[in-house]
XYZ file of C-alpha atoms in Angstrom:
323
model
C 77.595 107.351 115.363
C 75.436 104.117 115.469
C 76.674 101.450 117.486
C 78.980 98.966 115.410
C 81.021 95.581 115.993
C 84.776 96.147 116.250
C 86.071 92.520 116.600
C 89.746 91.969 118.144
C 91.870 90.001 118.947
C 92.060 87.889 115.837
C 95.800 89.011 115.821
C 95.626 92.687 117.032
C 94.484 94.320 120.447
C 91.871 96.217 120.187
C 92.422 100.263 119.956
C 90.451 102.230 123.471
C 89.453 105.024 120.882
C 86.308 106.110 118.693
C 86.951 104.870 115.257
C 86.626 108.259 114.246
C 88.944 109.413 116.539
C 91.356 106.983 115.230
C 90.970 107.458 111.959
C 92.265 110.644 112.308
C 95.435 109.942 114.044
C 97.375 110.135 110.828
C 100.958 108.441 112.156
C 99.264 105.608 111.456
C 97.577 104.209 107.938
C 93.804 103.280 108.876
C 92.233 100.387 106.439
C 88.613 99.852 107.816
C 87.714 95.773 107.024
C 84.376 95.406 105.715
C 83.024 92.190 106.841
C 79.730 90.670 105.425
C 80.367 88.122 108.336
C 82.210 87.102 110.856
C 82.706 83.515 111.571
C 84.880 80.970 111.460
C 86.716 81.208 108.346
C 87.756 85.270 109.325
C 91.096 84.209 110.951
C 92.450 83.369 107.934
C 91.138 86.162 106.341
C 92.396 88.886 108.759
C 95.758 86.776 108.841
C 96.366 86.522 105.268
C 95.544 90.390 104.918
C 98.101 91.452 108.163
C 100.360 89.170 106.406
C 100.225 91.023 102.878
C 100.235 94.454 104.842
C 103.639 93.466 106.372
C 104.918 91.942 102.962
C 104.674 96.001 101.935
C 105.879 97.429 105.174
C 102.774 97.830 106.990
C 102.851 96.699 110.605
C 99.879 96.456 113.103
C 100.828 98.696 116.024
C 103.384 100.516 114.561
C 102.514 102.167 111.452
C 98.992 100.633 111.024
C 95.635 100.348 112.385
C 93.208 97.833 110.999
C 89.308 98.104 111.912
C 86.682 95.802 111.580
C 83.075 96.134 111.388
C 81.054 92.788 110.877
C 77.823 92.379 109.474
C 78.007 89.070 110.734
C 75.496 87.714 107.744
C 72.995 90.120 108.510
C 73.662 92.074 105.284
C 71.028 94.884 105.405
C 73.871 96.685 108.235
C 76.550 96.673 105.352
C 75.530 100.154 104.299
C 75.225 101.574 107.721
C 78.967 100.094 108.660
C 80.172 101.249 105.346
C 78.827 104.690 105.633
C 80.506 104.726 109.135
C 84.048 103.870 107.673
C 83.924 106.614 105.132
C 82.629 108.929 107.996
C 85.655 108.403 109.773
C 87.926 108.856 106.843
C 89.986 105.591 107.152
C 92.465 105.537 104.178
C 91.157 101.899 102.524
C 88.306 99.827 102.708
C 88.911 96.002 102.587
C 85.427 94.430 101.700
C 84.928 90.724 102.160
C 82.415 88.839 99.698
C 79.918 90.711 97.237
C 77.256 92.524 99.572
C 80.190 94.031 101.651
C 82.485 95.456 98.190
C 78.491 96.695 96.779
C 77.921 98.469 99.693
C 81.304 99.905 100.307
C 80.894 101.264 96.418
C 77.592 102.839 97.182
C 79.370 104.606 100.031
C 82.545 105.833 98.548
C 83.520 107.088 95.178
C 87.175 108.472 96.141
C 88.456 105.996 99.075
C 90.031 103.200 97.747
C 88.371 99.539 98.229
C 89.959 96.144 98.235
C 87.525 93.166 97.695
C 87.681 89.562 97.545
C 84.414 87.939 96.284
C 83.666 84.572 94.998
C 81.220 86.034 92.119
C 82.284 87.583 88.777
C 83.249 91.357 89.712
C 82.629 92.563 86.452
C 79.189 90.901 85.934
C 78.146 92.613 89.689
C 79.304 96.007 88.138
C 82.341 95.952 90.680
C 84.566 96.987 87.980
C 84.839 97.705 84.687
C 87.003 94.628 83.431
C 89.638 92.443 85.120
C 92.847 94.336 83.524
C 91.748 97.544 84.211
C 89.344 97.973 86.881
C 88.374 101.531 86.130
C 86.979 103.574 89.609
C 88.360 103.087 93.322
C 87.703 99.257 93.208
C 90.447 96.209 92.679
C 91.072 93.185 94.411
C 90.651 89.057 94.140
C 88.045 87.310 92.739
C 88.060 83.727 94.462
C 86.493 81.976 91.688
C 84.046 80.565 94.217
C 81.359 80.409 91.405
C 83.761 78.813 88.672
C 84.406 75.995 91.197
C 80.106 75.464 91.621
C 80.593 72.461 89.091
C 83.709 70.612 90.533
C 81.887 70.893 93.565
C 79.147 69.029 92.402
C 81.341 66.356 91.030
C 82.779 65.756 94.390
C 79.512 65.578 96.254
C 78.422 62.818 93.169
C 81.343 61.108 93.924
C 81.043 60.731 97.262
C 77.349 59.797 97.171
C 77.483 58.083 93.447
C 73.951 56.486 93.933
C 72.150 59.571 94.559
C 69.696 61.437 92.175
C 68.335 63.628 94.422
C 70.078 66.767 94.899
C 69.452 69.995 96.283
C 71.539 73.188 96.390
C 71.317 75.620 99.030
C 71.762 79.829 97.826
C 71.173 82.939 99.591
C 68.732 85.232 97.397
C 70.625 87.967 98.443
C 73.587 87.131 96.522
C 73.927 86.732 93.045
C 73.775 83.267 91.925
C 74.809 83.333 88.057
C 76.250 79.817 88.301
C 73.116 78.174 89.510
C 72.573 76.884 85.559
C 75.573 75.388 85.628
C 75.060 73.085 88.392
C 71.447 72.225 86.508
C 73.273 71.537 83.744
C 75.639 68.909 85.585
C 72.715 67.219 87.123
C 70.739 66.947 84.419
C 74.263 64.759 82.743
C 73.956 62.428 85.805
C 70.301 61.648 84.855
C 69.632 63.120 88.642
C 67.257 65.687 89.892
C 68.187 69.282 91.201
C 66.348 71.193 93.777
C 67.008 75.015 94.225
C 66.266 76.262 98.067
C 66.525 79.384 99.068
C 67.705 80.579 102.833
C 68.935 83.966 103.978
C 68.566 83.914 107.964
C 68.157 80.810 109.947
C 64.991 80.023 110.129
C 64.559 80.017 106.803
C 67.898 77.198 106.830
C 65.803 74.932 109.201
C 62.952 75.198 106.594
C 65.020 74.489 103.811
C 66.156 71.468 105.527
C 62.439 70.670 106.384
C 61.577 70.659 102.876
C 64.692 68.267 101.951
C 62.928 65.621 104.038
C 60.096 66.082 101.913
C 61.843 65.759 98.493
C 63.770 62.782 99.919
C 67.412 64.555 99.023
C 70.039 62.634 99.119
C 72.693 65.222 98.819
C 73.158 68.656 99.517
C 75.480 71.387 97.857
C 76.370 74.720 99.554
C 75.770 77.898 97.105
C 78.717 80.304 97.124
C 77.790 82.777 99.880
C 79.720 83.362 102.869
C 76.620 83.494 105.039
C 75.660 80.034 104.160
C 79.237 78.686 103.816
C 80.154 79.275 107.421
C 77.240 77.892 109.286
C 77.336 75.342 112.369
C 73.572 75.164 112.203
C 74.116 73.920 108.585
C 76.844 71.132 109.195
C 74.737 69.803 112.089
C 71.515 69.501 110.000
C 73.132 67.849 107.420
C 74.566 65.225 109.808
C 71.178 64.839 111.849
C 69.306 64.443 108.509
C 72.254 62.041 107.015
C 72.909 64.153 103.950
C 76.457 64.562 102.508
C 76.807 68.212 101.829
C 80.092 70.049 99.900
C 80.633 73.645 100.877
C 83.083 75.977 99.610
C 85.712 76.951 102.458
C 88.126 75.026 105.102
C 85.766 76.818 107.809
C 82.564 74.261 106.568
C 84.710 70.959 107.449
C 86.494 71.765 110.180
C 82.963 72.747 111.845
C 81.462 69.052 111.047
C 80.296 69.061 107.150
C 81.482 66.661 105.132
C 83.813 67.873 102.549
C 84.928 71.502 101.330
C 86.542 72.951 98.421
C 87.372 76.346 97.687
C 90.765 78.832 97.692
C 92.632 78.945 100.095
C 91.795 82.617 101.851
C 94.501 83.078 103.872
C 96.617 83.322 100.220
C 93.902 85.002 98.646
C 93.556 87.306 101.343
C 97.500 88.031 101.533
C 97.529 88.937 98.123
C 94.628 91.622 99.044
C 96.975 92.802 101.605
C 99.382 93.587 99.143
C 96.905 95.474 97.035
C 96.317 97.387 100.185
C 99.787 97.929 100.873
C 100.306 99.104 97.445
C 97.954 101.776 97.665
C 98.209 102.976 100.896
C 101.987 103.872 98.919
C 100.554 105.478 95.937
C 99.632 102.946 93.410
C 95.952 103.855 92.220
C 93.202 100.875 92.114
C 92.234 101.085 88.316
C 96.267 100.270 87.565
C 95.798 97.006 89.917
C 94.077 94.283 87.911
C 91.864 92.322 89.797
C 93.860 89.104 90.590
C 92.556 85.217 90.578
C 93.746 83.131 92.955
C 96.762 79.996 92.612
C 95.689 77.615 95.966
C 93.023 75.507 96.081
C 92.382 73.416 99.055
C 90.601 69.901 99.335
C 89.507 69.344 103.183
C 87.811 66.039 104.264
C 86.125 65.182 107.387
C 86.532 61.924 108.063
C 84.646 61.317 111.730
C 81.639 63.152 109.750
C 81.999 60.234 106.478
C 82.005 57.674 109.223
C 79.151 59.136 110.843
C 77.135 58.809 107.667
C 78.446 55.562 107.021
C 80.556 56.900 103.876
C 83.576 55.725 102.584
C 85.815 58.190 100.728
C 87.459 56.581 97.593
C 91.359 56.900 98.592
C 91.881 58.970 95.161
C 89.863 61.754 96.945
C 92.305 61.403 100.118
C 95.244 61.246 98.077
C 93.793 64.802 96.697
C 92.955 66.243 100.428
C 94.575 69.254 101.541
C 93.732 68.340 104.735
C 91.987 65.230 106.272
C 90.469 65.549 109.630
C 90.117 62.726 111.922
């Protein structure tokens, strides 16, 4: 078996036995967690998963084992990691973000898969419909794509005089919402440049391009790799670019503002679905869920460094203000 990353210590101790041996110990249910990345936000996701599984009677260390396989942003690794989980005969796969969900779907048509994705799972071919998913997949759509227009409104409010905007996207992730952001920029009378990055080096190149374009404000696209990179928060601060991301962790690592789904709550629902399936429910009978909790996080320290004053109404709406 090829080398893989097993991440332990985020609420559970690492097991000593090889994955294929542990997966065969059927006194416990074995859930594989296939992560597109495993950065700062993974703690909230795994906490949520464990809470949801506990809600259905599955407790890690008692009747449950969770094996975490993380691509750490290298999406090319996902097919091999998914194949390893399938070969290990895990009882269920939880897939984080569209790249992991697609890799898991390609790897098995029989093992149940519960996903958490920001994009439309119907448009991307993961499920037949939200109400009747069909096949062996169901899960939660995090609505990140639907929230892109809201994030543009936020960056416009934070930098009201800006007219030159940049949108940073990962070309390896579906980006069907780009036109909606372009429309929002046009209505504001601004210009929107689309820049692409899938590696740390390409992130550096994108920021160099922003300097040439005299970009005044930056929006981070819906992608797990981009959403959790300290590199982006650091470069945005260095180049005095107000930036809005989608995950709480972006603001926590120094980004100006993040707005998106409450990951802990959304992944708790994923854990509940996983537990229900382990008890015999079929994925096709479990409709794809939408999140109900969203969070705005503002980093006042970064705002001060950028010379920005956060409007009081926006501060009042924030779930958390980092000082």
